[in-house]
XYZ file of C-alpha atoms in Angstrom:
778
model
C 22.148 -26.199 119.150
C 21.927 -29.565 117.347
C 19.741 -27.946 114.647
C 22.203 -25.064 114.249
C 25.189 -27.459 114.078
C 23.481 -29.508 111.384
C 22.726 -26.315 109.478
C 26.375 -25.179 109.583
C 27.868 -28.601 108.842
C 25.633 -29.137 105.878
C 26.647 -25.757 104.507
C 30.383 -26.276 105.097
C 30.465 -29.718 103.574
C 28.734 -28.808 100.311
C 29.733 -25.203 99.746
C 31.864 -25.750 96.646
C 29.142 -27.213 94.412
C 27.262 -24.767 92.210
C 24.086 -26.324 90.856
C 21.594 -29.026 91.817
C 18.825 -30.400 89.635
C 15.623 -32.188 90.647
C 13.651 -34.127 88.040
C 10.450 -35.743 89.230
C 7.559 -36.626 86.966
C 6.772 -33.665 84.721
C 8.743 -31.222 86.881
C 12.327 -30.044 86.637
C 13.846 -27.686 89.211
C 17.344 -26.328 88.739
C 18.830 -24.597 91.776
C 21.868 -22.411 91.068
C 23.734 -21.735 94.308
C 26.102 -19.147 92.819
C 23.245 -17.019 91.501
C 20.910 -17.902 94.371
C 18.152 -18.582 91.855
C 15.896 -21.426 90.743
C 14.371 -22.255 87.389
C 11.187 -24.321 87.485
C 9.748 -26.035 84.409
C 6.889 -28.433 83.692
C 6.724 -30.791 80.724
C 3.225 -29.608 79.756
C 4.060 -25.929 79.486
C 7.818 -25.309 79.647
C 9.166 -22.638 81.980
C 6.773 -21.892 84.822
C 9.106 -19.559 86.739
C 12.710 -18.438 86.320
C 14.978 -16.232 88.412
C 13.209 -17.541 91.515
C 14.727 -15.803 94.526
C 14.068 -16.494 98.188
C 13.671 -13.997 101.017
C 13.258 -11.213 98.415
C 16.733 -12.056 97.110
C 18.473 -11.525 100.472
C 20.956 -13.910 102.018
C 23.523 -16.468 100.877
C 22.523 -19.971 99.837
C 24.087 -23.105 101.117
C 24.108 -25.972 98.636
C 20.624 -27.257 97.801
C 19.893 -30.886 98.536
C 17.490 -33.239 96.791
C 15.579 -36.170 98.274
C 12.884 -37.986 96.372
C 10.425 -35.435 94.959
C 11.722 -32.445 96.905
C 14.614 -30.040 96.943
C 15.707 -28.246 100.111
C 17.625 -24.954 100.269
C 19.206 -23.428 103.366
C 20.056 -19.746 103.488
C 22.092 -17.492 105.745
C 21.207 -13.926 106.678
C 18.415 -14.604 107.112
C 18.774 -18.179 108.245
C 15.894 -20.058 106.713
C 15.071 -23.391 105.189
C 12.997 -23.663 102.007
C 11.497 -26.779 100.512
C 10.097 -27.232 97.000
C 8.038 -30.428 96.718
C 6.470 -31.618 93.459
C 3.659 -34.105 92.910
C 2.262 -34.663 89.415
C 0.984 -31.162 88.538
C 1.463 -29.492 91.924
C 4.424 -27.519 93.293
C 4.363 -26.933 97.049
C 6.647 -24.258 98.513
C 7.338 -24.312 102.254
C 9.646 -22.339 104.513
C 10.589 -21.898 108.145
C 10.079 -18.124 107.952
C 6.475 -17.053 108.469
C 5.348 -14.709 105.717
C 8.560 -15.093 103.725
C 8.558 -13.847 100.156
C 9.663 -15.681 97.009
C 9.999 -13.632 93.840
C 10.281 -14.834 90.256
C 10.030 -13.918 86.603
C 7.099 -15.581 84.819
C 6.993 -15.824 81.000
C 3.703 -14.262 79.833
C 3.787 -13.141 76.215
C 0.984 -13.115 73.652
C 0.606 -16.898 73.814
C 0.446 -17.048 77.604
C -2.353 -14.779 78.771
C -3.342 -13.668 82.246
C -6.448 -15.343 83.589
C -8.957 -15.747 86.350
C -9.388 -19.508 86.385
C -12.361 -21.682 87.278
C -13.142 -21.610 91.011
C -14.721 -24.998 91.837
C -15.661 -23.709 95.285
C -17.879 -20.988 93.800
C -21.637 -21.091 93.116
C -22.421 -23.807 90.552
C -23.918 -22.898 87.169
C -24.785 -24.853 84.039
C -23.012 -24.128 80.743
C -25.452 -25.379 78.150
C -25.964 -24.681 74.490
C -29.403 -24.260 72.882
C -32.324 -26.680 73.118
C -32.479 -27.057 69.324
C -30.916 -30.520 69.423
C -33.715 -31.671 71.719
C -36.667 -29.863 70.170
C -35.608 -30.094 66.536
C -33.869 -33.465 66.397
C -35.067 -35.408 69.439
C -31.559 -35.537 70.876
C -30.072 -34.615 74.228
C -29.086 -31.123 75.314
C -25.411 -30.392 75.983
C -24.607 -29.563 79.601
C -21.296 -28.816 81.290
C -20.885 -27.844 84.948
C -19.227 -24.543 85.702
C -18.893 -22.174 88.646
C -19.079 -18.484 89.301
C -16.102 -17.076 91.211
C -16.480 -16.519 94.926
C -14.915 -13.077 94.567
C -16.318 -10.445 92.199
C -18.886 -12.652 90.498
C -20.540 -9.411 89.340
C -17.496 -8.476 87.202
C -16.256 -9.874 83.869
C -12.620 -9.164 83.006
C -10.980 -8.847 79.608
C -7.567 -7.805 78.298
C -6.232 -5.815 75.379
C -2.474 -6.188 75.201
C -0.125 -7.650 77.784
C -1.807 -6.624 81.011
C -1.732 -7.669 84.656
C -3.811 -7.186 87.760
C -3.703 -8.289 91.410
C -7.019 -9.989 90.612
C -5.421 -12.336 88.050
C -3.410 -15.113 89.663
C -3.441 -17.491 86.765
C -2.107 -17.878 83.234
C -3.342 -19.787 80.230
C -0.876 -21.122 77.666
C -2.660 -20.981 74.320
C -0.359 -23.373 72.515
C -0.686 -26.250 74.968
C -4.153 -25.831 76.537
C -2.475 -25.562 79.930
C -3.369 -23.302 82.838
C -1.042 -22.274 85.652
C -2.616 -21.310 88.972
C -0.215 -19.389 91.229
C -2.630 -19.379 94.152
C -4.224 -16.753 96.342
C -0.953 -15.784 98.043
C 0.613 -14.617 94.788
C 0.706 -11.282 92.967
C 1.590 -11.119 89.270
C 2.651 -7.727 87.939
C 3.648 -6.874 84.375
C 7.363 -6.118 84.085
C 8.188 -2.539 83.151
C 11.309 -3.746 81.340
C 9.885 -6.750 79.497
C 6.236 -6.660 78.439
C 6.318 -10.410 77.829
C 7.119 -11.215 81.454
C 5.412 -10.907 84.799
C 7.115 -10.253 88.116
C 5.698 -12.756 90.611
C 5.629 -12.296 94.364
C 4.567 -15.361 96.339
C 3.943 -14.833 100.025
C 4.565 -18.115 101.841
C 2.581 -18.434 105.031
C 3.840 -21.857 106.030
C 3.349 -23.116 102.490
C 2.111 -21.968 99.080
C 1.008 -24.031 96.104
C 1.424 -23.531 92.344
C -0.685 -25.808 90.167
C -0.289 -26.693 86.505
C -3.575 -27.733 84.866
C -3.035 -29.577 81.559
C -5.948 -29.915 79.117
C -7.701 -26.972 80.776
C -10.306 -26.294 78.097
C -11.069 -29.950 77.421
C -10.892 -31.612 80.827
C -11.676 -28.728 83.179
C -14.155 -26.699 81.129
C -15.676 -29.471 79.000
C -14.809 -28.443 75.436
C -14.648 -31.631 73.305
C -11.608 -30.409 71.334
C -9.043 -27.673 71.735
C -6.667 -26.157 69.211
C -4.960 -22.825 69.597
C -7.070 -20.411 67.597
C -5.222 -19.335 64.483
C -5.889 -15.605 64.188
C -3.296 -15.026 61.449
C -6.016 -14.731 58.802
C -8.588 -12.991 61.012
C -6.777 -11.011 63.741
C -10.047 -9.761 65.202
C -13.628 -10.996 65.266
C -15.677 -10.158 62.163
C -18.245 -7.404 61.679
C -21.250 -8.903 59.870
C -24.638 -7.704 58.736
C -27.125 -10.582 58.351
C -30.464 -10.452 56.589
C -32.095 -12.918 58.984
C -33.463 -10.979 61.948
C -35.111 -8.141 59.981
C -36.247 -10.105 56.925
C -36.162 -13.861 57.614
C -36.821 -15.893 54.445
C -38.725 -12.938 52.921
C -35.424 -11.253 52.015
C -35.020 -10.012 48.450
C -32.147 -8.778 46.285
C -33.226 -5.170 46.757
C -32.927 -5.570 50.546
C -29.360 -6.779 50.266
C -28.441 -4.017 47.825
C -29.983 -1.249 49.920
C -28.300 -2.359 53.146
C -24.952 -3.028 51.448
C -24.919 0.460 49.925
C -25.660 1.999 53.303
C -23.023 -0.081 55.111
C -20.395 0.832 52.531
C -21.168 4.535 52.793
C -21.442 4.765 56.575
C -19.449 1.972 58.243
C -16.845 0.701 55.803
C -14.480 3.587 56.774
C -14.726 2.256 60.354
C -13.685 -1.265 59.398
C -17.007 -2.947 58.605
C -16.573 -6.078 56.464
C -19.339 -8.578 55.643
C -22.861 -8.581 54.154
C -24.392 -12.025 54.715
C -27.463 -13.335 52.908
C -29.408 -15.727 55.091
C -32.218 -18.183 54.311
C -34.638 -17.334 51.513
C -32.691 -17.614 48.268
C -32.999 -21.249 47.081
C -36.059 -23.153 48.298
C -37.770 -25.458 45.773
C -41.506 -26.089 45.375
C -41.434 -28.359 48.464
C -39.650 -25.737 50.542
C -36.410 -27.735 50.496
C -32.885 -26.544 49.833
C -30.797 -27.204 46.726
C -28.330 -24.346 47.311
C -26.474 -23.743 44.038
C -29.100 -25.423 41.827
C -32.226 -23.465 42.611
C -31.351 -19.792 43.027
C -34.678 -17.963 43.276
C -34.658 -15.606 40.289
C -37.977 -14.035 41.280
C -36.430 -12.647 44.458
C -32.835 -12.406 43.208
C -33.214 -11.638 39.500
C -29.545 -10.932 38.840
C -28.281 -14.152 40.437
C -25.533 -14.927 42.962
C -22.460 -13.891 40.983
C -23.936 -10.471 40.280
C -24.784 -10.102 43.975
C -21.280 -10.934 45.228
C -19.744 -8.676 42.584
C -22.012 -5.833 43.672
C -21.093 -6.267 47.336
C -17.384 -6.423 46.479
C -17.726 -3.297 44.320
C -18.706 -1.483 47.500
C -15.518 -2.603 49.231
C -17.329 -5.208 51.333
C -17.329 -8.997 51.304
C -20.255 -11.330 50.644
C -21.501 -14.036 52.965
C -24.130 -16.752 52.633
C -26.128 -19.118 54.859
C -26.446 -22.825 54.154
C -26.871 -26.213 55.841
C -24.100 -28.445 54.494
C -25.700 -31.488 56.101
C -28.739 -31.107 53.861
C -29.314 -31.206 50.112
C -32.482 -32.093 48.165
C -30.948 -32.247 44.718
C -30.128 -35.963 44.538
C -33.138 -37.610 46.189
C -34.292 -39.296 42.992
C -30.907 -39.598 41.318
C -28.851 -40.913 44.251
C -31.110 -42.095 47.081
C -28.146 -43.989 48.548
C -26.594 -40.667 49.572
C -29.065 -40.033 52.407
C -29.417 -40.742 56.119
C -32.462 -42.832 57.025
C -34.394 -44.050 60.040
C -35.230 -47.668 60.823
C -38.269 -47.515 58.545
C -36.061 -46.374 55.670
C -37.417 -42.837 55.587
C -35.055 -39.983 54.820
C -34.384 -37.778 57.826
C -34.533 -34.011 57.469
C -32.227 -31.202 58.549
C -33.861 -27.798 58.085
C -36.755 -29.418 56.211
C -34.296 -30.945 53.722
C -33.054 -34.566 53.319
C -29.791 -35.103 55.170
C -26.673 -36.360 53.416
C -24.678 -39.333 54.650
C -21.207 -37.852 54.612
C -19.660 -41.279 55.160
C -20.556 -41.890 51.498
C -17.654 -40.567 49.431
C -19.967 -39.401 46.626
C -22.204 -37.523 49.061
C -19.170 -35.876 50.582
C -17.981 -34.971 47.090
C -21.338 -33.225 46.543
C -20.834 -31.143 49.663
C -17.385 -30.172 48.421
C -18.834 -29.298 45.011
C -21.437 -27.000 46.576
C -18.819 -25.146 48.606
C -16.430 -24.953 45.658
C -19.169 -23.427 43.504
C -20.146 -20.859 46.139
C -16.507 -19.967 46.554
C -16.094 -19.415 42.829
C -19.202 -17.276 42.822
C -17.396 -14.905 45.180
C -18.590 -15.696 48.703
C -16.066 -15.083 51.473
C -18.168 -15.783 54.588
C -20.153 -18.923 55.296
C -22.717 -19.452 58.021
C -23.278 -23.197 58.491
C -26.574 -23.948 60.240
C -27.782 -27.243 61.693
C -24.063 -27.942 61.766
C -23.214 -31.070 63.715
C -22.454 -34.790 63.463
C -26.026 -35.656 62.471
C -25.825 -39.478 62.838
C -24.366 -39.116 66.346
C -26.853 -36.655 67.828
C -30.142 -37.564 66.103
C -31.567 -40.694 67.789
C -33.792 -41.564 64.817
C -30.792 -42.303 62.585
C -30.394 -45.981 61.708
C -26.617 -46.210 61.758
C -26.768 -49.636 60.148
C -28.008 -47.925 56.986
C -25.012 -45.599 56.739
C -22.587 -46.214 53.893
C -19.827 -46.791 56.450
C -21.242 -49.526 58.690
C -18.848 -48.996 61.589
C -17.824 -45.343 61.588
C -16.231 -43.199 64.265
C -18.940 -40.569 63.951
C -16.909 -37.680 65.329
C -13.865 -38.562 63.227
C -16.177 -38.783 60.213
C -17.623 -35.363 61.013
C -14.222 -33.740 61.382
C -13.072 -35.376 58.145
C -16.005 -33.666 56.413
C -14.974 -30.315 57.916
C -11.398 -30.906 56.798
C -12.598 -31.527 53.228
C -14.637 -28.306 53.285
C -11.768 -26.245 54.677
C -9.357 -27.630 52.094
C -11.819 -26.667 49.363
C -12.387 -23.027 50.328
C -9.034 -22.389 52.002
C -7.988 -20.577 55.182
C -8.982 -17.098 53.969
C -12.706 -17.817 54.043
C -14.544 -17.248 57.293
C -16.804 -20.062 58.564
C -19.366 -19.545 61.303
C -20.784 -22.728 62.786
C -24.221 -23.053 64.379
C -24.155 -26.463 66.132
C -27.870 -26.739 66.968
C -27.127 -27.241 70.663
C -24.640 -30.083 70.175
C -21.034 -30.052 71.493
C -18.519 -27.860 69.689
C -16.885 -30.641 67.709
C -15.702 -28.323 64.939
C -13.058 -26.530 66.998
C -9.999 -26.109 64.794
C -12.060 -25.749 61.608
C -14.538 -23.012 62.422
C -13.591 -19.367 62.808
C -16.627 -18.625 64.963
C -19.425 -20.432 66.715
C -22.980 -19.197 67.240
C -24.286 -21.125 70.243
C -27.227 -19.028 71.433
C -30.870 -18.513 70.572
C -31.855 -16.179 67.747
C -32.153 -12.510 68.557
C -35.270 -10.494 67.757
C -35.891 -6.813 67.264
C -36.330 -5.206 70.672
C -34.618 -4.892 74.055
C -35.852 -8.264 75.318
C -34.776 -9.716 71.980
C -31.187 -8.712 72.793
C -31.060 -10.870 75.923
C -29.944 -13.963 73.997
C -26.901 -11.893 72.949
C -26.096 -11.029 76.558
C -26.655 -14.660 77.541
C -24.311 -15.885 74.805
C -21.539 -13.491 75.831
C -22.098 -14.339 79.496
C -21.865 -18.069 78.835
C -19.299 -18.265 76.038
C -16.927 -15.307 76.199
C -14.199 -17.555 77.672
C -13.923 -19.221 74.236
C -13.428 -15.995 72.329
C -10.109 -15.604 70.491
C -8.682 -18.574 72.404
C -10.558 -21.502 70.851
C -12.868 -19.745 68.380
C -14.528 -16.359 67.954
C -17.935 -16.073 69.603
C -20.819 -15.017 67.368
C -23.292 -13.822 70.052
C -26.362 -13.526 67.804
C -27.553 -13.046 64.287
C -27.824 -9.319 64.546
C -28.339 -6.546 67.046
C -31.258 -4.166 66.773
C -30.435 -0.467 67.021
C -33.566 0.987 65.463
C -35.795 3.499 67.211
C -38.790 2.177 69.177
C -41.903 1.411 67.139
C -45.236 -0.169 67.909
C -46.243 -3.630 66.723
C -48.706 -2.012 64.342
C -45.945 0.137 62.847
C -43.684 -2.900 62.548
C -46.403 -4.736 60.605
C -46.319 -1.909 58.057
C -42.514 -1.729 57.830
C -41.364 -5.345 58.233
C -42.290 -8.690 56.666
C -45.155 -10.272 58.591
C -42.961 -13.253 59.530
C -40.701 -10.936 61.571
C -43.593 -9.823 63.775
C -45.101 -13.319 63.974
C -41.790 -14.763 65.123
C -41.391 -12.120 67.817
C -44.844 -13.046 69.114
C -43.567 -16.575 69.776
C -40.838 -15.104 72.000
C -42.614 -12.758 74.422
C -46.018 -11.884 75.868
C -47.050 -9.142 76.006
C -45.235 -7.720 72.997
C -43.321 -4.590 74.003
C -42.928 -3.356 70.441
C -39.820 -3.129 68.304
C -36.603 -1.134 68.514
C -34.568 0.032 71.504
C -34.011 3.193 73.520
C -30.790 5.224 73.395
C -29.686 3.714 76.729
C -30.414 0.179 75.520
C -28.531 0.798 72.283
C -25.478 1.952 74.261
C -25.582 -1.223 76.349
C -25.817 -3.502 73.314
C -22.855 -1.971 71.447
C -20.794 -1.701 74.627
C -21.168 -5.404 75.345
C -20.046 -6.324 71.863
C -17.133 -3.870 71.754
C -15.575 -4.417 75.176
C -15.712 -8.225 74.973
C -14.149 -8.560 71.496
C -16.800 -10.942 70.155
C -18.113 -10.875 66.589
C -20.035 -7.678 65.816
C -23.414 -8.722 64.377
C -25.766 -6.230 62.760
C -29.321 -6.912 61.548
C -31.232 -3.636 61.591
C -32.738 -2.200 58.454
C -29.676 0.004 58.295
C -30.980 2.966 56.241
C -33.584 3.600 58.928
C -31.031 4.256 61.684
C -30.915 7.831 63.022
C -27.640 9.700 63.357
C -27.210 9.114 67.089
C -27.351 5.329 66.561
C -24.891 5.518 63.678
C -22.487 7.348 66.007
C -22.686 4.455 68.445
C -21.630 2.041 65.721
C -18.794 4.252 64.514
C -17.471 4.656 68.055
C -17.336 0.873 68.647
C -15.906 -0.316 65.319
C -13.719 -2.053 64.373
C -13.551 -5.010 66.706
C -10.327 -5.186 68.708
C -8.060 -8.166 69.567
C -9.555 -8.501 73.037
C -8.882 -11.638 75.091
C -11.077 -12.993 77.877
C -9.456 -13.029 81.298
C -12.296 -14.975 82.923
C -11.654 -18.498 81.654
C -14.895 -20.188 82.676
C -18.525 -20.074 81.665
C -20.867 -17.979 83.762
C -23.697 -20.347 82.861
C -26.684 -20.186 80.529
C -30.270 -19.379 81.442
C -31.991 -18.392 78.220
C -34.830 -20.114 76.418
C -36.705 -19.326 73.222
C -39.779 -17.957 75.021
C -38.142 -16.636 78.194
C -40.168 -13.423 78.149
C -43.466 -15.221 77.900
C -42.797 -16.256 81.496
C -41.003 -13.294 83.065
C -39.982 -9.669 82.574
C -36.486 -8.151 82.653
C -36.984 -6.648 86.131
C -37.812 -10.094 87.520
C -35.388 -12.116 85.441
C -32.636 -13.578 87.650
C -29.431 -14.099 85.716
C -25.660 -14.039 86.081
C -24.993 -11.158 83.714
C -22.192 -8.960 85.056
C -22.843 -5.520 86.498
C -19.323 -4.496 85.450
C -17.218 -5.163 82.353
C -13.548 -4.398 82.971
C -11.279 -4.256 79.912
C -7.669 -3.843 81.011
C -5.538 -2.153 78.366
C -1.796 -2.028 77.736
C -1.285 -0.264 74.423
C 0.330 2.777 72.820
C -2.476 4.795 74.413
C -1.305 3.793 77.898
C -2.028 1.343 80.687
C -5.542 1.831 81.980
C -9.004 0.307 82.430
C -12.090 0.728 80.248
C -15.007 -0.074 82.507
C -18.650 -0.581 81.569
C -21.182 -0.195 84.403
C -24.582 -1.633 83.470
C -28.000 -1.143 85.027
C -30.133 -4.108 83.961
C -33.259 -2.837 85.698
C -35.929 -0.286 84.750
C -35.174 2.212 87.514
C -32.216 4.546 87.890
C -29.489 3.385 90.262
C -26.413 4.806 91.963
C -23.428 2.563 92.617
C -20.401 2.988 94.866
C -17.473 1.176 93.257
C -14.513 0.096 95.362
C -11.723 0.557 92.836
C -9.324 -1.837 94.536
C -11.808 -4.603 95.264
C -13.715 -4.593 91.966
C -11.051 -3.431 89.475
C -7.793 -4.348 91.229
C -6.564 -0.738 91.172
C -4.027 0.509 93.694
C -5.215 1.739 97.058
C -4.607 5.432 97.752
C -3.660 5.995 94.100
C -5.400 8.768 92.192
C -7.170 7.955 88.922
C -8.574 10.335 86.347
C -11.934 9.254 84.955
C -13.062 9.927 81.386
C -16.736 9.348 80.517
C -16.636 7.965 76.971
C -20.286 8.160 75.958
C -20.645 11.689 77.336
C -17.158 12.722 76.131
C -16.074 14.512 79.273
C -13.518 14.262 82.037
C -15.300 13.466 85.304
C -12.376 14.300 87.580
C -9.883 12.506 89.800
C -10.904 9.670 92.116
C -9.151 7.732 94.835
C -10.316 4.360 96.204
C -13.974 4.836 95.266
C -16.088 5.925 92.313
C -19.761 6.867 92.707
C -21.713 6.517 89.497
C -25.344 7.044 88.520
C -26.776 4.808 85.770
C -30.082 5.215 83.942
C -32.377 2.245 83.316
C -30.944 -0.314 80.854
C -27.939 1.943 80.288
C -24.204 1.279 80.422
C -21.795 4.009 81.477
C -18.301 3.583 80.035
C -15.488 5.112 82.104
C -11.777 5.077 81.210
C -9.630 5.118 84.366
C -6.010 6.242 84.001
C -3.595 6.474 86.928
C -2.611 10.124 87.270
C 0.947 10.962 86.224
C 1.404 14.399 87.826
C 1.726 15.917 84.360
C -0.589 16.451 81.395
C -1.714 13.079 79.982
C -3.965 11.676 77.270
C -7.067 10.109 78.853
C -9.411 9.487 75.933
C -10.533 10.268 72.416
C -13.711 10.370 70.392
C -12.796 7.707 67.859
C -13.131 4.414 69.715
C -14.527 3.137 72.978
C -11.262 1.330 73.793
C -9.249 4.554 73.745
C -6.624 2.503 71.902
C -7.761 1.957 68.316
C -6.630 5.242 66.783
C -3.609 5.994 68.980
C -0.285 5.143 67.332
C 2.041 6.746 69.888
C 2.049 9.009 72.958
C 5.080 10.479 74.718
C 5.993 13.198 77.191
C 9.047 15.406 76.750
C 9.843 16.731 80.210
C 12.545 19.087 78.926
C 10.081 21.048 76.810
C 6.909 20.250 78.761
C 5.374 18.833 75.593
C 2.853 16.020 75.170
C 3.201 14.407 71.744
C 1.355 11.725 69.880
C 0.310 10.201 66.571
C -3.200 9.200 65.621
C -5.279 7.703 62.837
C -8.645 9.240 62.068
C -11.512 8.824 59.605
C -11.579 11.398 56.787
C -14.260 13.987 57.342
C -15.159 12.817 60.840
C -14.131 15.178 63.660
C -11.505 13.660 65.957
C -11.129 14.839 69.545
C -8.257 14.210 71.938
C -8.977 14.559 75.661
C -6.103 15.540 77.941
C -6.096 15.785 81.705
C -4.194 18.932 82.769
C -3.168 19.002 86.433
C -3.110 22.255 88.344
C -0.236 24.548 87.514
C 0.070 23.524 83.847
C -1.201 25.819 81.106
C -1.366 24.861 77.411
C 0.566 27.427 75.394
C 0.689 25.884 71.905
C -1.100 23.158 69.946
C 0.065 21.783 66.617
C -1.515 19.063 64.472
C 0.330 18.067 61.308
C 0.012 15.485 58.593
C 2.872 13.089 58.124
C 4.879 15.152 55.701
C 4.505 18.438 57.457
C 1.355 20.318 56.416
C -0.593 21.837 59.294
C -4.127 20.688 60.146
C -6.501 23.232 61.632
C -7.356 22.347 65.236
C -9.652 23.779 67.885
C -8.731 23.592 71.542
C -10.752 24.098 74.689
C -9.778 24.090 78.366
C -12.345 23.724 81.146
C -10.912 23.173 84.584
C -8.502 20.252 84.288
C -10.023 18.963 81.010
C -8.556 19.957 77.681
C -9.914 18.934 74.279
C -8.243 19.248 70.896
C -10.467 18.693 67.861
C -9.458 18.452 64.214
C -11.084 17.125 61.034
C -10.323 13.483 60.268
C -7.578 12.867 57.743
C -6.788 10.102 55.251
C -3.316 9.626 56.698
C -1.928 9.626 60.228
C -1.374 12.924 61.991
C 1.248 13.978 64.525
C 0.093 16.261 67.296
C 1.792 18.058 70.148
C 0.674 20.243 73.027
C 3.213 22.418 74.845
C 2.557 23.570 78.395
C 3.952 26.282 80.612
C 4.010 26.331 84.377
C 1.967 28.930 86.192
C 3.873 31.244 88.504
C 4.644 29.601 91.817
C 4.573 26.040 90.389
């Protein structure tokens, strides 16, 4: 009775007040008695939760009371006590009612993305970059500890649009490098009324904790710098063909011309952008680089300006490789420009004397080189050996630098700032840091942090390793360039490759694996490679001799371009376990790695709210998997989902709780899973693996039983819509029209519950509609 009396007296004495505020450290909690709601903010990130209601919004509040770092709220009907206690970056919620529910609205727009955050209780892994800094420069490798999640470590999650899932209990605020962890007892669900908000439900079993994690990328994950990635100039990761993997330094002008012509004819209509010339255009008689001063006219007889103009004439953009740290053109004229060891010898970067960028004249030379290349018409730059050389190369005698007491990282970033000011924000820069920390964040558009690829299935493993280790960076801190070019050519023997490729290409592959398995990839392997690039949103790198590709491989590229504005949901590294000669010591069937078995891209777009799921078989024998849709994908229990098989372009049927799927060796099955709507619904198309790229709008008119939509297509390329038709609905009319009214011929087909509508691609958007009638008795 004493407890009840205190409860009633406290309520009676304070009933007239309306609002109480608690400010403690970084936290502010405002409790509004009249509205029976709280607003909770944190200095690092702003509003964490608003419209916080207790007991599912039931009951009347008595006046909240503050004491120290906590605020207490008593409620009637039900009679409960709630306590919100803050401590630095932690909010603890406690209540007298076992299993009570607090609900809230959580801001979660484009700059605050859903996330699965680092789980420090999970299996430890090592996020490392390449060994180049150790083997090439005598420095130390870069290592950062990370952890696999305890739950669903075999799945990688990504998002396209403002999505949610019961599996995502965290948020990342892009503008402030701050994570918010709502804890295992929470569920965050996208609001149907406001796509930039989540509805939070926090089940309080005694207590629940919400944590704010400032400096998440820098202090938790180990990135040396963080800046919100500015995607205003490059909304999606680039699509780049590089000459390196198929030609190395043997590349010639004719090779660039032939591949550029092919790319323009076949892939430009699908969004393809860049043709990048790699090493092999400027070496002098000593094999050193002078960049703009020694263009090799034997191999490139028309010169650089002609080459960029040719590429641009095809509607593409030109890129070039260089090592801005290195330049051999002033060794005799300005020996004071160069980095030296204790014996006074010049140190080399990519076989070329290294500039001391603390010297203002040496820095001016770097700026001059980039300014010249820019004026020649290059739009894409790949910077190799790109790091703070005096900091990471032990042989450097820092006493011989022009600046005798420099902050080496500040000096490095000043150099990057000078380069960026010279070429401007519209030029794309890819950085290759040679295994050193990513100190160019904020200046680079992409980072390539993996080993080189080479031209067969095993040669694609560095790409998978790079995505596995680095996807958490993509589109948040920088775009991830996963390799210098995927191979999609048909299998060929080593002997055939020696006839068709420069000898250096075969010789390099021999340093990577033993025995040599040949060159090229199978159809299944090609599907896996393009799926991993497309569903993760990383840079799309090509390197095949493009005119050799057969039609079925070209279709794979068309169906996965352009890149989409995909965000990672898994904000942690899955670790790195790739070395230059990995397959001299093991084979894929015996290679233990952390590559995911499932890629889950969650989509919220004009095409609907659904999952695009890639199921991969890394081994050389066929496998059958049983997928628990709730556990692995976070889908609703006892909810029916229609499955569309993208690569096979067919509706598989309706599934509930479980999906059984058979996967061939090295293959990836891609299944789009839409919740059924008890009416005809769009479930896929032939244009793009995401199901979203070409779809401008979809709607259902219940009054006329009509499914309508708008779509973009590629002129001359057949476009197919796939519609799931539940029992009792019969398509009676199909119309496809250009914007402006003229009819487009369309073919329709109905098999069971799967309907397809196919029409020739058009140069402008089309509007389509399908009208249905109900069968008798429905």
